[in-house]
Amino acid sequence: MKVGRNQPCPCGSGKKYKKCCLADDEAGKSNVEHVDFGRQRLRDTENSVVTKLLDFAEERFGEDALMEAMSEFFLWPEEEPENELLEMMMDAFASWFVFAWDAIEFAEEQGLAEDGDPEEADDLEFPEKSLGMLLLEEQPGRVNEFEKKFIREAVEQPYSFFQVIDAEPGKCLHLWDLLLNRKVTVAEQQASTQDIKSAILFTKVITLEGTSVMLGCFSSICPARYQGKLVDFRHGLEEERGRLEPADIREFDFELRETFVDIYLYEVENPFPQMQNTDGEPLVPAKLIYELACTPAQAFKALKTLAKGEDEDDLLTDAVYDDFGQLEKVSFSWLKKGNQKHLSWENTILGTIRIDGKSLTAEVNSENRAKKLGGEIKKRLKDRAIYKNTVFTSAEKMMEEAQGAEPAQASGMNREELMQNPGIREKIEEMARDHWEKWLDTSLPALDDMTPRQAAEDPVGRDKLEGLLLSFEASAHRERGKDDLSGEFAPDIKKLRKELGMEDG
């Protein structure tokens, strides 16, 4: 009901509405209208810019660029992704393709680079040679001034993992960037529900003229339990580089997409525990098998740089040569520098490559590594390596599903009857208080075996503790009303924060 300016203020102050809350109400309405306008303008600009860049990509590079980028986006799959996955990821792919994919590298590999392209590309404002920045360099008149700002912001901001701190339904999401350790509020209508609280989104966030929105958000969410691993990743980078900037995170575009796919394909869809390799990937031994259409020496020359930091002579120490002194057999490790879990490691062995006459095999211990190494082999040897098969070996037996087990039909009724008894309810409340008091001084695996009190005093532990409390709060909200017992055992987050000295979050 509309309140007249001279009517009593509905807040109950006794003053007239115009002398009390009118100004605040109009300011709030103005702010909502500003946010709505800003969000819509950014969404309209996104549609316009992405369409122009897709057209530009086809004109500049042809359809091959789109197919090459799609293969890279999906981590070089041996088979074309299923239609359902393509549909789910199409918006995310289109955004990644025009704002993050390295177009100049593709042009140079395909012989499509114009004279002077590499030098001109080095003068771009950002290190990425994306389609967006290439268009601004070659055809700036194709976009207006606001679209130029949009492109620069979209290129500068990296994909990152954002945890949902809170949601205002139909209005916005309050996010915590787990990699850049910043908080941002994005204007969002469809996804802004309380049910998404504590979940982790893989997306870009761009900000123009005071309004922030998500751009190219991947359609699946990551459960809150992966927050600790992402905090560890950030902490490892911070120890190496200090305070992180967007450019630091952009360097890890492939690794971050790989992490997202790892969670989506294995951990989210598979409720059973997984053995993991040193990168935290599910342990799935795999052997890639190829037939070589070149000599062993040619194959070795093309692949030897996969052993990062190793000298050629060392790689050939145990090689086998034929009677004519030609290389016949050699095996060496696929290496990368450092390790995100074990910071003291100088390098990590990702797999083993074996060349034996006309046979090439590569062994790794995760499906993601198999995809990445397959992409490297294809990129380096092209049609000189004929793919035959990939053999996967189960690292552990899947737990068998129980057959024929019927749920206890009376359990729900028993709970209701129990909770109607004041004495029993009081006892349950007492048990819950005792549990959470002890919890404060209990070593928890999620906090690297620190207690919550210890974690609150540790920079990395405190971040993980924030995520844990957030997941408790979200879980309590989702379970509220479903089960009286769950409600009684839910923690008092405000009280826990006070005990831990984290009232300000």
Coordinates of C-alpha atoms in Angstrom, one line a residue, residues 81-410:
P81 CA 31.8 -34.2 -25.8
E82 CA 28.2 -35.3 -25.4
N83 CA 25.5 -32.9 -26.5
E84 CA 24.2 -32.4 -23.0
L85 CA 27.7 -31.3 -21.8
L86 CA 28.1 -29.0 -24.8
E87 CA 24.8 -27.3 -24.1
M88 CA 25.6 -26.9 -20.4
M89 CA 29.0 -25.3 -21.2
M90 CA 28.3 -23.4 -24.4
D91 CA 27.9 -19.9 -22.7
A92 CA 31.0 -20.5 -20.6
F93 CA 33.0 -21.7 -23.7
A94 CA 31.9 -18.7 -25.8
S95 CA 33.1 -16.3 -23.1
W96 CA 36.4 -18.2 -22.6
F97 CA 37.0 -18.4 -26.4
V98 CA 36.7 -14.6 -27.0
F99 CA 38.3 -13.3 -23.8
A100 CA 40.9 -15.9 -22.7
W101 CA 41.9 -18.2 -25.6
D102 CA 45.4 -17.4 -27.1
A103 CA 44.4 -16.4 -30.6
I104 CA 47.9 -15.3 -31.6
E105 CA 49.5 -18.6 -30.8
F106 CA 46.9 -20.4 -33.0
A107 CA 47.6 -17.9 -35.8
E108 CA 51.3 -18.5 -35.7
E109 CA 50.9 -22.3 -35.6
Q110 CA 48.6 -22.2 -38.6
G111 CA 50.6 -19.7 -40.5
L112 CA 47.8 -17.1 -40.3
A113 CA 49.7 -14.4 -38.4
E114 CA 50.0 -11.1 -40.3
D115 CA 53.4 -9.5 -40.8
G116 CA 54.4 -7.9 -37.5
D117 CA 51.7 -9.6 -35.5
P118 CA 54.0 -11.0 -32.7
E119 CA 55.7 -7.6 -32.1
E120 CA 52.3 -5.7 -32.2
A121 CA 50.8 -8.3 -29.8
D122 CA 53.6 -7.6 -27.3
D123 CA 52.4 -4.0 -27.1
L124 CA 48.9 -5.0 -26.0
E125 CA 47.9 -3.8 -22.5
F126 CA 47.5 -7.3 -21.2
P127 CA 49.7 -10.3 -21.8
E128 CA 46.9 -12.4 -23.3
K129 CA 46.6 -12.4 -27.0
S130 CA 42.9 -12.9 -26.9
L131 CA 40.4 -12.3 -29.7
G132 CA 39.1 -9.3 -27.8
M133 CA 42.4 -7.6 -27.6
L134 CA 43.2 -8.5 -31.2
L135 CA 40.0 -6.8 -32.4
L136 CA 40.8 -3.7 -30.4
E137 CA 44.2 -3.6 -32.1
E138 CA 43.1 -4.4 -35.7
Q139 CA 39.4 -3.1 -35.9
P140 CA 38.8 -0.7 -33.0
G141 CA 36.0 1.0 -34.9
R142 CA 33.9 -2.2 -34.8
V143 CA 33.0 -1.5 -31.1
N144 CA 31.8 1.5 -29.2
E145 CA 33.7 3.1 -26.3
F146 CA 31.7 1.2 -23.6
E147 CA 32.2 -2.1 -25.4
K148 CA 36.0 -1.4 -25.5
K149 CA 35.9 -0.9 -21.7
F150 CA 33.9 -4.2 -21.4
I151 CA 36.5 -6.1 -23.5
R152 CA 39.5 -4.8 -21.5
E153 CA 37.8 -5.6 -18.2
A154 CA 36.8 -9.1 -19.4
V155 CA 40.3 -9.9 -20.6
E156 CA 42.0 -8.5 -17.5
Q157 CA 39.9 -10.4 -15.0
P158 CA 40.8 -14.1 -14.6
Y159 CA 38.6 -17.1 -14.1
S160 CA 38.6 -17.9 -10.4
F161 CA 36.7 -19.9 -7.8
F162 CA 34.2 -17.8 -5.9
Q163 CA 32.4 -19.1 -2.8
V164 CA 28.9 -17.7 -2.2
I165 CA 29.0 -16.0 1.2
D166 CA 25.3 -14.9 1.1
A167 CA 22.5 -14.3 -1.3
E168 CA 19.7 -11.7 -1.6
P169 CA 17.1 -13.6 -3.5
G170 CA 16.3 -12.1 -6.9
K171 CA 18.9 -9.3 -6.4
C172 CA 22.6 -10.3 -5.8
L173 CA 25.2 -12.7 -4.6
H174 CA 27.9 -11.9 -2.1
L175 CA 31.1 -13.8 -3.2
W176 CA 34.5 -14.5 -1.8
D177 CA 37.2 -14.9 -4.5
L178 CA 39.2 -17.8 -3.0
L179 CA 42.2 -17.2 -5.2
L180 CA 42.5 -13.4 -5.1
N181 CA 41.2 -13.3 -1.5
R182 CA 38.7 -10.5 -2.2
K183 CA 35.0 -10.1 -1.6
V184 CA 32.6 -8.8 -4.3
T185 CA 28.9 -8.4 -4.7
V186 CA 27.5 -9.3 -8.1
A187 CA 24.1 -8.3 -9.5
E188 CA 22.3 -11.6 -10.1
Q189 CA 18.7 -12.5 -10.3
Q190 CA 18.3 -16.2 -11.4
A191 CA 21.0 -17.8 -9.2
S192 CA 20.6 -15.6 -6.2
T193 CA 18.8 -18.0 -3.8
Q194 CA 19.8 -19.0 -0.3
D195 CA 20.2 -22.7 -1.4
I196 CA 23.4 -21.7 -3.2
K197 CA 25.0 -20.3 -0.1
S198 CA 28.5 -21.8 0.6
A199 CA 28.7 -23.3 -2.9
I200 CA 31.7 -22.5 -5.1
L201 CA 31.3 -21.1 -8.6
F202 CA 34.0 -21.1 -11.3
T203 CA 33.6 -17.8 -13.2
K204 CA 34.9 -14.4 -14.1
V205 CA 33.6 -11.3 -12.2
I206 CA 33.8 -8.0 -14.1
T207 CA 33.0 -4.5 -12.7
L208 CA 32.1 -1.5 -14.8
E209 CA 30.6 1.8 -13.6
G210 CA 30.0 0.4 -10.1
T211 CA 28.1 -2.7 -11.1
S212 CA 29.6 -6.2 -11.0
V213 CA 28.4 -9.3 -12.8
M214 CA 29.6 -12.8 -13.4
L215 CA 30.8 -13.6 -16.9
G216 CA 31.2 -17.0 -18.5
C217 CA 30.1 -18.8 -15.3
F218 CA 30.5 -22.6 -15.6
S219 CA 27.1 -24.2 -15.2
S220 CA 27.9 -26.7 -12.5
I221 CA 28.8 -25.7 -8.9
C222 CA 31.5 -27.1 -6.7
P223 CA 30.6 -28.2 -3.1
A224 CA 31.9 -26.2 -0.2
R225 CA 34.2 -29.0 0.9
Y226 CA 36.7 -28.1 -1.8
Q227 CA 37.3 -24.7 -0.3
G228 CA 40.3 -25.8 1.7
K229 CA 42.2 -27.2 -1.3
L230 CA 41.7 -23.9 -3.2
V231 CA 42.9 -21.9 -0.2
D232 CA 46.0 -24.1 -0.1
F233 CA 46.6 -23.4 -3.8
R234 CA 46.3 -19.6 -3.2
H235 CA 48.6 -19.8 -0.1
G236 CA 51.3 -21.7 -2.1
L237 CA 51.2 -18.9 -4.8
E238 CA 51.3 -16.2 -2.1
E239 CA 54.4 -17.7 -0.5
E240 CA 56.1 -17.6 -3.9
R241 CA 54.9 -14.3 -5.3
G242 CA 53.5 -12.2 -2.4
R243 CA 50.1 -10.5 -2.8
L244 CA 48.4 -11.9 -5.9
E245 CA 47.1 -9.9 -8.8
P246 CA 44.7 -10.9 -11.6
A247 CA 47.7 -11.5 -13.9
D248 CA 49.1 -14.1 -11.5
I249 CA 45.8 -16.1 -11.7
R250 CA 45.5 -15.8 -15.5
E251 CA 48.7 -17.7 -15.8
F252 CA 46.9 -20.8 -14.4
D253 CA 44.0 -20.8 -16.8
F254 CA 44.6 -24.4 -17.9
E255 CA 45.2 -25.7 -14.4
L256 CA 42.1 -24.1 -13.0
R257 CA 39.8 -25.3 -15.7
E258 CA 41.4 -28.8 -15.2
T259 CA 40.6 -28.5 -11.5
F260 CA 37.0 -27.6 -12.2
V261 CA 36.6 -30.5 -14.7
D262 CA 38.2 -32.8 -12.1
I263 CA 35.7 -31.9 -9.5
Y264 CA 32.8 -32.0 -11.9
L265 CA 33.6 -35.3 -13.5
Y266 CA 34.8 -37.2 -10.5
E267 CA 34.1 -35.8 -7.1
V268 CA 30.7 -34.2 -7.6
E269 CA 29.2 -37.1 -9.6
N270 CA 30.9 -39.8 -7.6
P271 CA 29.9 -40.0 -3.9
F272 CA 32.6 -42.5 -3.0
P273 CA 36.0 -41.6 -1.7
Q274 CA 38.8 -41.4 -4.4
M275 CA 42.5 -42.2 -4.1
Q276 CA 44.4 -39.2 -5.4
N277 CA 47.7 -38.4 -7.0
T278 CA 50.0 -35.6 -5.8
D279 CA 47.9 -33.0 -7.7
G280 CA 44.8 -34.0 -5.8
E281 CA 43.3 -35.8 -8.8
P282 CA 41.4 -39.1 -8.6
L283 CA 43.9 -41.9 -9.1
V284 CA 43.0 -43.6 -12.4
P285 CA 46.1 -45.3 -14.0
A286 CA 46.0 -44.9 -17.8
K287 CA 48.2 -46.0 -20.7
L288 CA 48.0 -44.1 -24.1
I289 CA 49.0 -46.2 -27.0
Y290 CA 50.2 -44.8 -30.4
E291 CA 51.8 -46.1 -33.6
L292 CA 54.7 -44.0 -34.9
A293 CA 54.9 -42.8 -38.5
C294 CA 58.4 -41.5 -37.9
T295 CA 61.7 -42.7 -36.5
P296 CA 62.3 -43.0 -32.7
A297 CA 64.8 -40.2 -32.9
Q298 CA 62.3 -37.9 -34.5
A299 CA 59.7 -38.7 -31.9
F300 CA 62.2 -38.2 -29.1
K301 CA 63.2 -34.8 -30.5
A302 CA 59.6 -33.7 -30.5
L303 CA 58.7 -34.9 -27.0
K304 CA 61.9 -34.4 -25.0
T305 CA 61.0 -31.0 -23.7
L306 CA 58.1 -32.6 -21.8
A307 CA 60.9 -33.5 -19.3
K308 CA 61.1 -30.0 -17.9
G309 CA 64.6 -29.0 -16.8
E310 CA 66.3 -32.3 -17.8
D311 CA 69.3 -32.4 -20.1
E312 CA 69.1 -34.4 -23.3
D313 CA 72.1 -36.5 -22.5
D314 CA 70.6 -37.5 -19.1
L315 CA 67.4 -38.6 -20.8
L316 CA 69.4 -40.8 -23.2
T317 CA 71.5 -42.4 -20.5
D318 CA 69.7 -45.8 -20.7
A319 CA 68.6 -45.5 -24.4
V320 CA 69.0 -48.5 -26.7
Y321 CA 70.6 -48.0 -30.2
D322 CA 70.5 -50.4 -33.2
D323 CA 73.6 -51.7 -35.0
F324 CA 73.8 -48.6 -37.1
G325 CA 73.8 -46.3 -34.0
Q326 CA 70.3 -45.1 -34.5
L327 CA 68.0 -44.6 -31.5
E328 CA 65.7 -47.6 -31.0
K329 CA 64.3 -47.4 -27.5
V330 CA 64.1 -44.7 -24.8
S331 CA 62.0 -43.9 -21.9
F332 CA 61.8 -40.7 -19.8
S333 CA 59.6 -38.9 -17.3
W334 CA 57.0 -36.2 -18.1
L335 CA 57.9 -33.5 -15.6
K336 CA 56.7 -30.2 -14.3
K337 CA 58.4 -27.7 -12.0
G338 CA 57.3 -27.7 -8.4
N339 CA 54.2 -29.2 -6.8
Q340 CA 51.2 -27.4 -5.4
K341 CA 50.8 -29.8 -2.5
H342 CA 54.5 -30.3 -1.6
L343 CA 56.1 -26.9 -1.9
S344 CA 59.6 -28.3 -1.2
W345 CA 59.6 -30.5 -4.3
E346 CA 61.7 -29.2 -7.2
N347 CA 59.5 -31.0 -9.8
T348 CA 56.7 -33.5 -10.1
I349 CA 56.7 -36.6 -12.2
L350 CA 53.4 -36.5 -14.2
G351 CA 53.9 -39.7 -16.2
T352 CA 56.3 -41.9 -18.2
I353 CA 56.9 -41.8 -22.0
R354 CA 58.3 -44.9 -23.8
I355 CA 59.5 -45.0 -27.4
D356 CA 60.2 -48.5 -28.8
G357 CA 60.7 -48.7 -32.5
K358 CA 57.3 -47.9 -34.1
S359 CA 55.5 -48.0 -30.7
L360 CA 54.9 -45.0 -28.4
T361 CA 53.2 -45.5 -25.0
A362 CA 52.6 -42.9 -22.3
E363 CA 51.6 -43.9 -18.8
V364 CA 49.9 -41.5 -16.3
N365 CA 47.8 -41.9 -13.1
S366 CA 44.8 -39.7 -13.8
E367 CA 42.3 -39.2 -16.6
N368 CA 43.0 -35.4 -16.7
R369 CA 46.7 -36.0 -17.1
A370 CA 45.9 -38.5 -19.9
K371 CA 43.9 -35.8 -21.7
K372 CA 46.6 -33.2 -21.2
L373 CA 49.5 -35.5 -22.3
G374 CA 47.4 -36.7 -25.3
G375 CA 47.0 -33.1 -26.3
E376 CA 50.7 -32.4 -26.0
I377 CA 51.6 -35.5 -28.1
K378 CA 49.0 -34.5 -30.8
K379 CA 50.4 -30.9 -30.8
R380 CA 54.0 -32.0 -31.1
L381 CA 53.8 -35.0 -33.4
K382 CA 50.6 -34.3 -35.3
D383 CA 50.0 -37.1 -37.9
R384 CA 53.4 -38.7 -37.0
A385 CA 51.7 -40.3 -34.0
I386 CA 48.6 -42.5 -34.8
Y387 CA 46.4 -42.8 -31.8
K388 CA 45.3 -46.4 -31.1
N389 CA 43.8 -46.6 -27.6
T390 CA 43.8 -45.6 -24.0
V391 CA 43.6 -48.3 -21.4
F392 CA 42.3 -47.3 -17.9
T393 CA 42.9 -49.5 -14.9
S394 CA 40.7 -49.2 -11.8
A395 CA 42.8 -48.1 -8.9
E396 CA 40.3 -49.3 -6.3
K397 CA 37.1 -51.3 -6.3
M398 CA 33.9 -49.4 -6.3
M399 CA 31.8 -49.9 -3.2
E400 CA 28.9 -52.2 -4.1
E401 CA 25.4 -50.8 -3.6
A402 CA 23.3 -52.5 -1.1
Q403 CA 20.5 -54.4 -2.7
G404 CA 17.0 -54.7 -1.4
A405 CA 17.5 -52.6 1.8
E406 CA 14.3 -50.9 2.8
P407 CA 14.3 -47.7 4.8
A408 CA 13.0 -47.8 8.4
Q409 CA 9.4 -46.7 7.9
A410 CA 8.9 -45.7 11.5

